[in-house]
Short mmCIF file of C-alpha atoms in Angstrom, two decimals:
data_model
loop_
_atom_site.label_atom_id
_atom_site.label_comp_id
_atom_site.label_asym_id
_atom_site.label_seq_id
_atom_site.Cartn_x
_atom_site.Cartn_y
_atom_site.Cartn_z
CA UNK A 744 -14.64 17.55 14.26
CA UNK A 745 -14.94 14.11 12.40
CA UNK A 746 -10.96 12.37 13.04
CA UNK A 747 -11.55 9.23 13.28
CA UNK A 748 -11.55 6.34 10.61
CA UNK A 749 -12.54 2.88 9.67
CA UNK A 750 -10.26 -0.38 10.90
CA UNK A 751 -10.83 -1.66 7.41
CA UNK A 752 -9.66 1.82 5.67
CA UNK A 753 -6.64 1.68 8.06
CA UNK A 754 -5.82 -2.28 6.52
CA UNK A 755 -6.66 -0.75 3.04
CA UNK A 756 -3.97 1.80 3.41
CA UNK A 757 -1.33 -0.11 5.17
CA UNK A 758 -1.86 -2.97 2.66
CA UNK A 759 -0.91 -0.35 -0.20
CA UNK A 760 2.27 1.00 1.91
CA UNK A 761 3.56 -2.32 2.83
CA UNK A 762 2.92 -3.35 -1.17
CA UNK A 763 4.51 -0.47 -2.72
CA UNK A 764 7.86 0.18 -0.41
CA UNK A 765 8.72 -3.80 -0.58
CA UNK A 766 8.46 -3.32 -4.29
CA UNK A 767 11.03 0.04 -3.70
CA UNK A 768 13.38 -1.21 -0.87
CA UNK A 769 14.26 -4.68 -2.28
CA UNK A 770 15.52 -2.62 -5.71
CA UNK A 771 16.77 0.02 -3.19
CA UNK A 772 18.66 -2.60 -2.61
CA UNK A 773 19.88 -4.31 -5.18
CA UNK A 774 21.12 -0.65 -6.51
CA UNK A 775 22.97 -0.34 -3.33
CA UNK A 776 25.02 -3.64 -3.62
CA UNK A 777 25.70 -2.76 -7.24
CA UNK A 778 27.02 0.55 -5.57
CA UNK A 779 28.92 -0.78 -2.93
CA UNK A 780 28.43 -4.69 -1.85
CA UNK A 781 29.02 -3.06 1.84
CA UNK A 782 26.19 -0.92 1.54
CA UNK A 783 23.66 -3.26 3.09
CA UNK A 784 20.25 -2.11 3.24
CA UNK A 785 17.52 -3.57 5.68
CA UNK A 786 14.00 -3.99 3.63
CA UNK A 787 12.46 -4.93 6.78
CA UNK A 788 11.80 -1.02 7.10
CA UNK A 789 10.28 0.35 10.63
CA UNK A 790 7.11 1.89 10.85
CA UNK A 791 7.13 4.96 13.16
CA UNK A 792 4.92 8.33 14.29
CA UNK A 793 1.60 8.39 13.92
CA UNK A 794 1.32 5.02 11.54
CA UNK A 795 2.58 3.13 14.30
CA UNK A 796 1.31 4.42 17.68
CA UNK A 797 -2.56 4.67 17.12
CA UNK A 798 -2.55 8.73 16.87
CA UNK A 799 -3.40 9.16 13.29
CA UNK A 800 -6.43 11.03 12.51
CA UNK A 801 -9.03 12.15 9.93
CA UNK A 802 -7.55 9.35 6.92
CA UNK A 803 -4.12 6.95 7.16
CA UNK A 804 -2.52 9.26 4.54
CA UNK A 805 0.59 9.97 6.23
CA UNK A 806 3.29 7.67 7.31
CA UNK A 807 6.98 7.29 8.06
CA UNK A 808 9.21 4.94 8.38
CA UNK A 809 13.14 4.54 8.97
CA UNK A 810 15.13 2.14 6.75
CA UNK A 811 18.13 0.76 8.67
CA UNK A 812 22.07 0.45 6.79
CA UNK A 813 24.90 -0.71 7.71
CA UNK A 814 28.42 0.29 6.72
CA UNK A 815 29.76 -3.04 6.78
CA UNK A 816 33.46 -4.05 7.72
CA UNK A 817 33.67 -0.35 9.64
CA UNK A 818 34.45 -0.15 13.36
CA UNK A 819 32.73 3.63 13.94
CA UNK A 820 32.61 5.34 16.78
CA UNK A 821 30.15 8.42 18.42
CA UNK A 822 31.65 11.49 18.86
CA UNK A 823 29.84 13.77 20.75
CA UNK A 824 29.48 17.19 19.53
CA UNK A 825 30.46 20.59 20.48
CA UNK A 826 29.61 23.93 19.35
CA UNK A 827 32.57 26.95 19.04
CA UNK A 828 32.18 27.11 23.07
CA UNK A 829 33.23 23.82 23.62
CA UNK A 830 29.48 23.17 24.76
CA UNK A 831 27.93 19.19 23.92
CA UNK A 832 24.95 19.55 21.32
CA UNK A 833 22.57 17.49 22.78
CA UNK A 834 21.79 14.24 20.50
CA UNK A 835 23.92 15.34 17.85
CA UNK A 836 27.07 13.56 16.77
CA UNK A 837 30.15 12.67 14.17
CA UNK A 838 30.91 9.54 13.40
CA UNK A 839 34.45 8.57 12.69
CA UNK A 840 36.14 5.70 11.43
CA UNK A 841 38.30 3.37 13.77
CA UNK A 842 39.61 1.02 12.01
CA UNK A 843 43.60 0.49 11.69
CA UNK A 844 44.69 2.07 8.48
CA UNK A 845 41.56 3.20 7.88
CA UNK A 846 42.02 4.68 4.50
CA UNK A 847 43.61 1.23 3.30
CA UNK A 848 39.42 -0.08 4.29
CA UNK A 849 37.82 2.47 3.24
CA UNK A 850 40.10 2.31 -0.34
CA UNK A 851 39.01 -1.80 -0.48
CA UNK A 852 35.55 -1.86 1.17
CA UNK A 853 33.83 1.11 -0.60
CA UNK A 854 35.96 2.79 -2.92
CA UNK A 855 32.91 4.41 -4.66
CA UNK A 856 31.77 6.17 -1.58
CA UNK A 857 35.32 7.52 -1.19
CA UNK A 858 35.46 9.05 -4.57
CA UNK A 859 32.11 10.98 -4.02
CA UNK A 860 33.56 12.53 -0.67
CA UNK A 861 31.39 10.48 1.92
CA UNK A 862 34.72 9.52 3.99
CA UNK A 863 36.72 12.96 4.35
CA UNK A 864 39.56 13.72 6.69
CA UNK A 865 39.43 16.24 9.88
CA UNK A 866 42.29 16.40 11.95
CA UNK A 867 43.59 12.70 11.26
CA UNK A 868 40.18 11.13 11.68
CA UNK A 869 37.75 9.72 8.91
CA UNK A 870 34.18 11.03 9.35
CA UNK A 871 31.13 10.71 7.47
CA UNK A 872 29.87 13.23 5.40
CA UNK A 873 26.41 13.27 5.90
CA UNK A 874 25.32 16.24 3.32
CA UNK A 875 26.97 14.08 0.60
CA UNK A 876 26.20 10.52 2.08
CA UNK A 877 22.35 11.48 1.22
CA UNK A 878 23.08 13.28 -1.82
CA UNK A 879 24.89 11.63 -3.57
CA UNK A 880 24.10 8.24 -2.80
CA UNK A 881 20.84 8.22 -1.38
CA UNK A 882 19.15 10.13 -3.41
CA UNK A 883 21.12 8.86 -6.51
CA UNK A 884 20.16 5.37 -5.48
CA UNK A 885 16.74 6.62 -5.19
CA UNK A 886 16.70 8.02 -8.63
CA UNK A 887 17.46 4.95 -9.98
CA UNK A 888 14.99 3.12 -7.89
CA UNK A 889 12.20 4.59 -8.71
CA UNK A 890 13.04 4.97 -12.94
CA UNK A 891 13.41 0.99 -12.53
CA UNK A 892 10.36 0.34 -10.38
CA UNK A 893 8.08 2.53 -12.05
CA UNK A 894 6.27 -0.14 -14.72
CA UNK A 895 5.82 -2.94 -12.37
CA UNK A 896 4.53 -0.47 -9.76
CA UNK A 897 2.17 0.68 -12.52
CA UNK A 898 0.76 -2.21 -13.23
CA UNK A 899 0.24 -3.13 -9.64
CA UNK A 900 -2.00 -0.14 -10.01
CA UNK A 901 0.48 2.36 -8.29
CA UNK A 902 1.49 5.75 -9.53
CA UNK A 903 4.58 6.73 -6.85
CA UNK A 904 5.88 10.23 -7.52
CA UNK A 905 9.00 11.57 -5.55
CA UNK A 906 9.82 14.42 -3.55
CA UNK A 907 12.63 15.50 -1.39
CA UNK A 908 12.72 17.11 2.13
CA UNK A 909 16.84 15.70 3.24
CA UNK A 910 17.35 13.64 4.86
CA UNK A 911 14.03 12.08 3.81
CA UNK A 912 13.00 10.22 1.20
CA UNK A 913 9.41 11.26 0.51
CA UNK A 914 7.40 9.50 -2.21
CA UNK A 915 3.39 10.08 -2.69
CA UNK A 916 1.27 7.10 -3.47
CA UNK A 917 -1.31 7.56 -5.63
CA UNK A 918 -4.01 4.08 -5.88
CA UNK A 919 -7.33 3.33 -5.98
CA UNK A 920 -7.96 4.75 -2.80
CA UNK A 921 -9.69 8.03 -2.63
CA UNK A 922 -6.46 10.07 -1.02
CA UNK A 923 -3.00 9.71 -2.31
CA UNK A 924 -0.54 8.53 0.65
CA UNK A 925 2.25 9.97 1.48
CA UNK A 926 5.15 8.20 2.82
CA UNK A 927 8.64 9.56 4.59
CA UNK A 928 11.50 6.88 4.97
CA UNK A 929 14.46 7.93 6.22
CA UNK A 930 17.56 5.90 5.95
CA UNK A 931 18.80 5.04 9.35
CA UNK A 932 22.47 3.81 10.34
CA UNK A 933 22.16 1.05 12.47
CA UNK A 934 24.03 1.48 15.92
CA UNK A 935 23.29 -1.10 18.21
CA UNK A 936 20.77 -2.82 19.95
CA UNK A 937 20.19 -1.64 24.11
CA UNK A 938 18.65 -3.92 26.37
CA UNK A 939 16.80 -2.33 28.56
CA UNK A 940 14.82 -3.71 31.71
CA UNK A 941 11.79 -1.83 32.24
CA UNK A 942 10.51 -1.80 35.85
CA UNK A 943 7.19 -3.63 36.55
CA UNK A 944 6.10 -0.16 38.04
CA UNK A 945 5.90 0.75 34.52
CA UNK A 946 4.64 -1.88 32.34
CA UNK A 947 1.43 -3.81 32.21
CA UNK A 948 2.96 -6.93 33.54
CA UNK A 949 3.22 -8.46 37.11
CA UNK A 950 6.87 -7.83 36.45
CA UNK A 951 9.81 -6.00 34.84
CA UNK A 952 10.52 -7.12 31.05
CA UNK A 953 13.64 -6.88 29.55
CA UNK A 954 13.04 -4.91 26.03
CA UNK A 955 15.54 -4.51 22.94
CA UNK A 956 15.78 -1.00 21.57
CA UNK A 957 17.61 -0.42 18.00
CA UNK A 958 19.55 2.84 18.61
CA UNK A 959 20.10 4.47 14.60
CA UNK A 960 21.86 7.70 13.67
CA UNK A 961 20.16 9.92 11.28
CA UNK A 962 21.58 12.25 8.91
CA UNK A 963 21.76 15.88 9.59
CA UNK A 964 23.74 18.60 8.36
CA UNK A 965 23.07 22.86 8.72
CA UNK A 966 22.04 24.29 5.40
CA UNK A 967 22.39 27.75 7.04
CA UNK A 968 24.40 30.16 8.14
CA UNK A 969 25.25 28.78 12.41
CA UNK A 970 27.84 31.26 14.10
CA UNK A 971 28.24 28.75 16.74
CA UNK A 972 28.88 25.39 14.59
CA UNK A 973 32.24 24.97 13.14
CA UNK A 974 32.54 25.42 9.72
CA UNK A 975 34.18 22.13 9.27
CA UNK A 976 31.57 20.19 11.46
CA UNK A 977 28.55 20.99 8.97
CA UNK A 978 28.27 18.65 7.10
CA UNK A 979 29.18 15.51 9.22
CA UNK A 980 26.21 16.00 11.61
CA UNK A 981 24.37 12.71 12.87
CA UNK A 982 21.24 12.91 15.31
CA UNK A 983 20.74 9.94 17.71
CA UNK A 984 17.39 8.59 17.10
CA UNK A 985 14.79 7.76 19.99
CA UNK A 986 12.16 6.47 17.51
CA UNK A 987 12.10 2.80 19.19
CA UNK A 988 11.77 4.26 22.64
CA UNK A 989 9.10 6.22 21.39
CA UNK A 990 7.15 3.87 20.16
CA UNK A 991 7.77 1.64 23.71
CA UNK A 992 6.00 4.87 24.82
CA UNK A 993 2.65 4.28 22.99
CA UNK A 994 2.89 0.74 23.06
CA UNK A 995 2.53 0.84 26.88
CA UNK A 996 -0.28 2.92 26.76
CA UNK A 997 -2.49 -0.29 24.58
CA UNK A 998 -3.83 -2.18 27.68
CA UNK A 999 -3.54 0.64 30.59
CA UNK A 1000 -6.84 2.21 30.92
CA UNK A 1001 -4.99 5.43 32.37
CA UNK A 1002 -3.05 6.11 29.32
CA UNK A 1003 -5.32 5.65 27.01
CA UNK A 1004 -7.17 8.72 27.93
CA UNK A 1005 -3.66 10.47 27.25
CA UNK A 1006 -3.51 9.14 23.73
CA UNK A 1007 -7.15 9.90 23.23
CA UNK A 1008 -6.32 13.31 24.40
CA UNK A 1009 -3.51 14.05 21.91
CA UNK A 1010 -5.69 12.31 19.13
CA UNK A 1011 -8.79 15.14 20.19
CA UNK A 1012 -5.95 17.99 20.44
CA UNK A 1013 -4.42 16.67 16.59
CA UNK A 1014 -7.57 17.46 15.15
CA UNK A 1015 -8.37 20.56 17.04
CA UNK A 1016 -5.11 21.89 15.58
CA UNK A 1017 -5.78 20.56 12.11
CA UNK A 1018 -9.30 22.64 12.78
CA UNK A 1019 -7.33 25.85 13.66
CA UNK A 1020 -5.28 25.63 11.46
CA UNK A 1021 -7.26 26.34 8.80
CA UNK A 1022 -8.80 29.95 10.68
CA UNK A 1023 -4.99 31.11 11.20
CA UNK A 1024 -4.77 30.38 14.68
CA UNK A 1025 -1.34 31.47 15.66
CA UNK A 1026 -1.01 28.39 18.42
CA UNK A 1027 -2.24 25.74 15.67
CA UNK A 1028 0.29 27.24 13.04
CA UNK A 1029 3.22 26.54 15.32
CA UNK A 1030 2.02 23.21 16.90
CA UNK A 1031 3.27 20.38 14.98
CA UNK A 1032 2.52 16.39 15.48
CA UNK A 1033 5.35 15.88 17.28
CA UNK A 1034 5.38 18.68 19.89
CA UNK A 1035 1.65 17.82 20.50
CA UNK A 1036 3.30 13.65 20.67
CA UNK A 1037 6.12 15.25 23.41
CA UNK A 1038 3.25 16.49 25.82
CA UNK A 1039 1.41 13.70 25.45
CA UNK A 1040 4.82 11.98 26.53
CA UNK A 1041 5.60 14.55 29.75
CA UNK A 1042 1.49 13.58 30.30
CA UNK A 1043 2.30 10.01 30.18
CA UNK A 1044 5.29 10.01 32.69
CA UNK A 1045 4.02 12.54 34.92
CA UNK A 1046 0.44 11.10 35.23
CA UNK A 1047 0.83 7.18 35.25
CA UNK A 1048 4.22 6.30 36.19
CA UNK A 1049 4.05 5.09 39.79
CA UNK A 1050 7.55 6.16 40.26
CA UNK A 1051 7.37 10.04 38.91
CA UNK A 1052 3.12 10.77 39.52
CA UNK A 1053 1.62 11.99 43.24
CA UNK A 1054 1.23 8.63 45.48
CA UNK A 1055 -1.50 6.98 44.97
CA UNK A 1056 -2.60 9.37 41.82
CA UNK A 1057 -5.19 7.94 39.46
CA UNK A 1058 -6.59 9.80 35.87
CA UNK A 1059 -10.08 10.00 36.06
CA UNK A 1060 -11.11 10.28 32.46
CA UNK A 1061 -10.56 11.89 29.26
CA UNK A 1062 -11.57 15.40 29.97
CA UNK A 1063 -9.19 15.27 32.76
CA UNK A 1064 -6.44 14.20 30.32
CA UNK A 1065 -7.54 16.74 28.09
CA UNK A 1066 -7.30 19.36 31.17
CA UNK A 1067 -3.22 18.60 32.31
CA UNK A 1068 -2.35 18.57 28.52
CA UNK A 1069 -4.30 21.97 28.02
CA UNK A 1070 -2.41 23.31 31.59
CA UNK A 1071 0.73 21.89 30.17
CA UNK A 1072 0.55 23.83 26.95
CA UNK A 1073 -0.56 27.35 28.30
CA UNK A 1074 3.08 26.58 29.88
CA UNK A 1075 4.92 25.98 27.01
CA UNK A 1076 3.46 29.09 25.04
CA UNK A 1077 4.10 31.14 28.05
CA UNK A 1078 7.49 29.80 29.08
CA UNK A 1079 8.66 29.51 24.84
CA UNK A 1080 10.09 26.37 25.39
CA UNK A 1081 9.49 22.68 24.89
CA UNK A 1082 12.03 20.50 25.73
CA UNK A 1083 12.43 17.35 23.84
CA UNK A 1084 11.36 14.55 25.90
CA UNK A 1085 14.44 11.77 25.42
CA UNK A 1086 17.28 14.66 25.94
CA UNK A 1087 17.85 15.69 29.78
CA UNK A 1088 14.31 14.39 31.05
CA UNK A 1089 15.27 13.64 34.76
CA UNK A 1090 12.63 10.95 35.03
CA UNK A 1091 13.73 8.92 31.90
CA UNK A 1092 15.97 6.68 33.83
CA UNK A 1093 12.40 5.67 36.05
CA UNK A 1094 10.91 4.41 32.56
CA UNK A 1095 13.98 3.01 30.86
CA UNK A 1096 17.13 2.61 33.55
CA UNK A 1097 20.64 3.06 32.99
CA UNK A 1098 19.71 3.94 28.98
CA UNK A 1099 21.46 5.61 26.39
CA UNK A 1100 18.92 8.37 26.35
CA UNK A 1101 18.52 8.47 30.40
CA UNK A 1102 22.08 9.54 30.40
CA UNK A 1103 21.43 12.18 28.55
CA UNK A 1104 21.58 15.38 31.16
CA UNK A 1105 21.76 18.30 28.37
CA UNK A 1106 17.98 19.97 27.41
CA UNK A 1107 16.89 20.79 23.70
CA UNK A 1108 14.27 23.32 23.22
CA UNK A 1109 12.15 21.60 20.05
CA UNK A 1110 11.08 25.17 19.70
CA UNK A 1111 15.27 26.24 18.81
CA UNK A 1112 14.35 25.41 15.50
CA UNK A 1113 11.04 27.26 14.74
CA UNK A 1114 10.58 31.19 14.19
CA UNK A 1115 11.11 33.08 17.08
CA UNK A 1116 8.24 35.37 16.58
CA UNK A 1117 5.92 32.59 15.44
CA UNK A 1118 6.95 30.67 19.17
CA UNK A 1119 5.76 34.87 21.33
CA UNK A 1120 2.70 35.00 18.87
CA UNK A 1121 1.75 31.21 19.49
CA UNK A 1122 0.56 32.43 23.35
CA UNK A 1123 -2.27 34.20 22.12
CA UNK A 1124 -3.80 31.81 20.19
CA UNK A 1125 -4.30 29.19 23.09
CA UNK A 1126 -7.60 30.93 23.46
CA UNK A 1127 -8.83 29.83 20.68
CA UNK A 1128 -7.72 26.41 21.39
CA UNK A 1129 -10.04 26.27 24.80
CA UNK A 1130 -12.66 27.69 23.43
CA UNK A 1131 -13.33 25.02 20.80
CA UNK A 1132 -12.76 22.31 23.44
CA UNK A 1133 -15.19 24.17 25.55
CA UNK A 1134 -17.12 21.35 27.70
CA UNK A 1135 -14.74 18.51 26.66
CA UNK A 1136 -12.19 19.27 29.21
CA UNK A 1137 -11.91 20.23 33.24
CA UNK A 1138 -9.08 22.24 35.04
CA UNK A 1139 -11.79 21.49 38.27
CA UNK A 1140 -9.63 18.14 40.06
CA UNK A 1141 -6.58 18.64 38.20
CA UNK A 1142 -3.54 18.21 41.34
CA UNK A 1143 -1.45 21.56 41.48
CA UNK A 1144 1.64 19.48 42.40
CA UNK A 1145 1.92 17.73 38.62
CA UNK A 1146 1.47 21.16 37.13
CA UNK A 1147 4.06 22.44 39.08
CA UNK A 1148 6.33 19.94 38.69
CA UNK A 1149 6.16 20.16 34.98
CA UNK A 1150 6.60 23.90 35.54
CA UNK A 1151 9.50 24.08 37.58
CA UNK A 1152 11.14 20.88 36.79
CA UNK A 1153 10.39 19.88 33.23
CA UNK A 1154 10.52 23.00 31.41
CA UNK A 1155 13.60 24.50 33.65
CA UNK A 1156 16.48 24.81 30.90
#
C-alpha cells in the first residue's frame, strides 16, 4: 500500500485550491452584499479534515473547508434542542432572533431573506430556517457565482464544475494536475470566539497557553421521515461545530514524538480501508475518515495525556499505536457504537477546561446515522483488517487498563 505523497505535489495542489476558491469567495461575496448588505461573508475560508491535519493519503485530492457568515445587526441566541420526549439532542440547536421588535429588523436589515422564508415564526420567536437559508440563498448565490466566475477561472487554466451534497457546497477542480480536486466548503455561522487555557500537561510547552477557538453553527435539517423530531423543528436544525478544536487536536500531535505514532497510525489504517474497500470488506465499507479521525482522537487522549493515560505511561512505537487503535476498533464493531468524541467525552474538560464542548454531558453514537445492518455486518470484517496489517502491529505490551477504560468508560452510552 503506496499512501503517501510528495511535499511539492501537496504545494502544487494547495496552490490550485487557495487560487481557485479566492477567485469564488470574493464574488461569493460580492453576490451576497448585492443580496443582502448584512450578509457578510468571510473569504478568509478555514481549511479543515484531512487538508489541514497531516492525515491525507494516496494524492491531496480532497479537501474541505468552512466559510464563516455573519448575520449582521442580529442578537441570536442557542436554543438547545429537544426531541418529542423532551430529551436534549446533543450538538444540535435553533437559533432564534432576540432582538426587540424583531420583525421591525428583520423587515429593515434583510428584507430579501424574509421574503424567501429564512426568518419564520414558532411560537412568538424568529428562527432560522436552515433548509431554505441553504437553498435558497446559498445555493442561489452559488449559482450565480460560479456562471460569473467561470471565464476568468478558465483562463487561469481552471475548469470548476459543481455539485451538491446540503449543506455543502462541493465544486471539482479540474487543472493541469493529473487528478481533478475536489473541494467541500460549507458555510459556517460565526458564533463566537472561546478562550480556552490549555494545561501545560497537555501541550508541548513548559506551560499552559491560552488558545482562541471560533465556535460556528452549521446547517442541518432532516430530509426524512424522524418520529421523534417535531414536525415544526425540521427545518431550523443547526449543529455546533468542533472543527477548530479538532484541528487543536492534530496540531498538538506536530512536535510530540508520542502522538505522532497515533497520526501515523490512522494515516496506515486510511489506506488499509481505502485497500478493503475495494474487495468488499464489510468493516472498510462502513468506516469512514472521520470515525477512523475519532479513534485516533480517544487514542490521543487516552494514550498521551498525562492527566487521562496510566502514570507514568509512555507509547513505544508505531506498531504499538497501530495495536490500541486495532483493540479499540474490535470494540466499536462489537459494542455498535462510536461515540463522537467532542459530545459527553468525560475527559474533554482535562484537554480544553471549562469549554463549550467539555460541558457537553449527552453521548452521540456517529454510528445513529449509518445502516443498522451495515454497523452488525461491519464485526466480521475486522478480520480482514488484521490480517493485512499482519506484522505491522502488536497486541504483546499493550496495558489492559487503557483498553478497559475505553471499554467501560468511553463507549458506555
Amino acid at each position: 500500500m503506496d499512501y503517501e505523497f510528495s511535499a511539492d505535489l501537496w504545494e502544487q495542489a494547495c496552490a490550485v485550491v487557495d487560487e481557485v476558491l479566492d477567485i469564488i469567495l470574493s464574488e461569493l461575496k460580492t453576490q451576497a452584499q448585492k443580496m443582502s448588505e448584512n450578509l457578510e461573508i468571510d473569504v478568509r475560508f478555514i481549511r479543515q479534515a484531512s487538508a489541514r491535519q497531516g492525515l491525507k493519503i494516496v494524492a491531496p485530492d480532497e479537501f474541505d473547508a468552512i466559510v464563516p457568515f455573519k448575520l449582521k445587526g442580529l442578537d441570536l441566541k442557542e436554543v438547545r434542542l429537544k426531541d418529542t420526549d423532551g430529551k436534549v439532542l446533543p450538538g444540535q440547536m435553533r437559533m432564534s432572533v432576540q432582538n426587540p421588535s424583531a420583525k421591525s429588523v428583520l423587515t429593515e436589515r434583510f428584507p430579501r431573506l424574509l421574503t424567501l422564508g429564512v426568518f419564520q415564526m414558532d411560537q412568538g420567536t424568529w428562527l432560522i430556517n436552515t433548509k431554505l437559508l441553504q437553498e435558497k440563498v446559498f445555493k442561489s448565490l452559488m449559482d450565480k457565482t460560479l456562471s460569473i466566475t467561470e471565464d476568468s477561472l478558465k483562463r487561469k487554466g481552471y475548469n470548476v464544475t459543481r455539485g451538491s451534497r446540503p449543506p455543502t457546497m462541493n465544486i471539482k477542480i479540474f487543472s493541469n494536475l493529473q487528478f481533478p480536486i475536489d473541494v467541500d466548503f460549507v458555510p459556517g455561522l460565526y458564533l463566537k470566539d472561546e478562550a480556552v487555557m490549555i494545561p501545560d500537561s497537555v501541550t508541548t510547552h513548559p506551560r499552559s497557553i491560552r488558545m482562541n477557538f471560533p465556535r460556528f453553527g452549521l446547517m442541518k435539517w432532516i430530509s426524512k421521515e424522524n418520529p421523534r423530531m417535531r414536525e415544526q423543528d425540521k427545518d431550523v436544525i443547526w449543529r455546533n461545530c468542533s472543527s477548530s478544536y479538532e484541528r487543536y487536536m492534530f496540531d498538538m500531535c506536530l512536535n510530540n514524538r508520542e502522538r505522532l505514532y497515533i497520526v501515523t497510525a490512522c494515516r496506515i489504517m486510511k489506506a488499509v480501508v481505502k485497500t478493503l474497500r475495494k474487495r468488499q470488506n464489510h468493516a472498510a465499507n462502513l468506516l469512514t475518515s472521520y470515525h477512523l479521525k475519532t479513534i485516533a482522537m480517544y487514542c490521543i487522549e487516552l494514550l498521551t495525556v498525562p492527566t487521562v493515560a496510566p502514570p507514568g505511561f509512555h507509547l513505544g512505537g508505531v506498531r504499538e499505536a497501530l495495536g490500541y487503535f486495532l483493540k479499540f476498533l474490535k470494540l466499536v464493531f462489537d459494542k455498535e457504537t462510536l461515540p463522537e468524541f467532542f459530545l459527553g467525552n468525560e475527559y474533554l474538560g482535562k484537554i480544553f477546561p471549562d469549554s463549550y464542548f467539555a460541558d457537553e454531558h449527552k453521548k452521540y453514537n456517529l454510528f445513529a446515522k449509518e445502516n443498522p445492518r451495515q454497523v452488525e455486518a461491519a464485526k466480521y470484517g475486522f478480520g480482514g483488517i488484521e490480517a493485512i496489517l499482519e506484522g505491522c502491529y502488536t497486541y504483546a505490551s499493550l496495558n489492559e487498563s487503557v483498553i478497559r477504560c475505553f471499554e467501560n468508560r468511553v463507549l458506555r452510552m
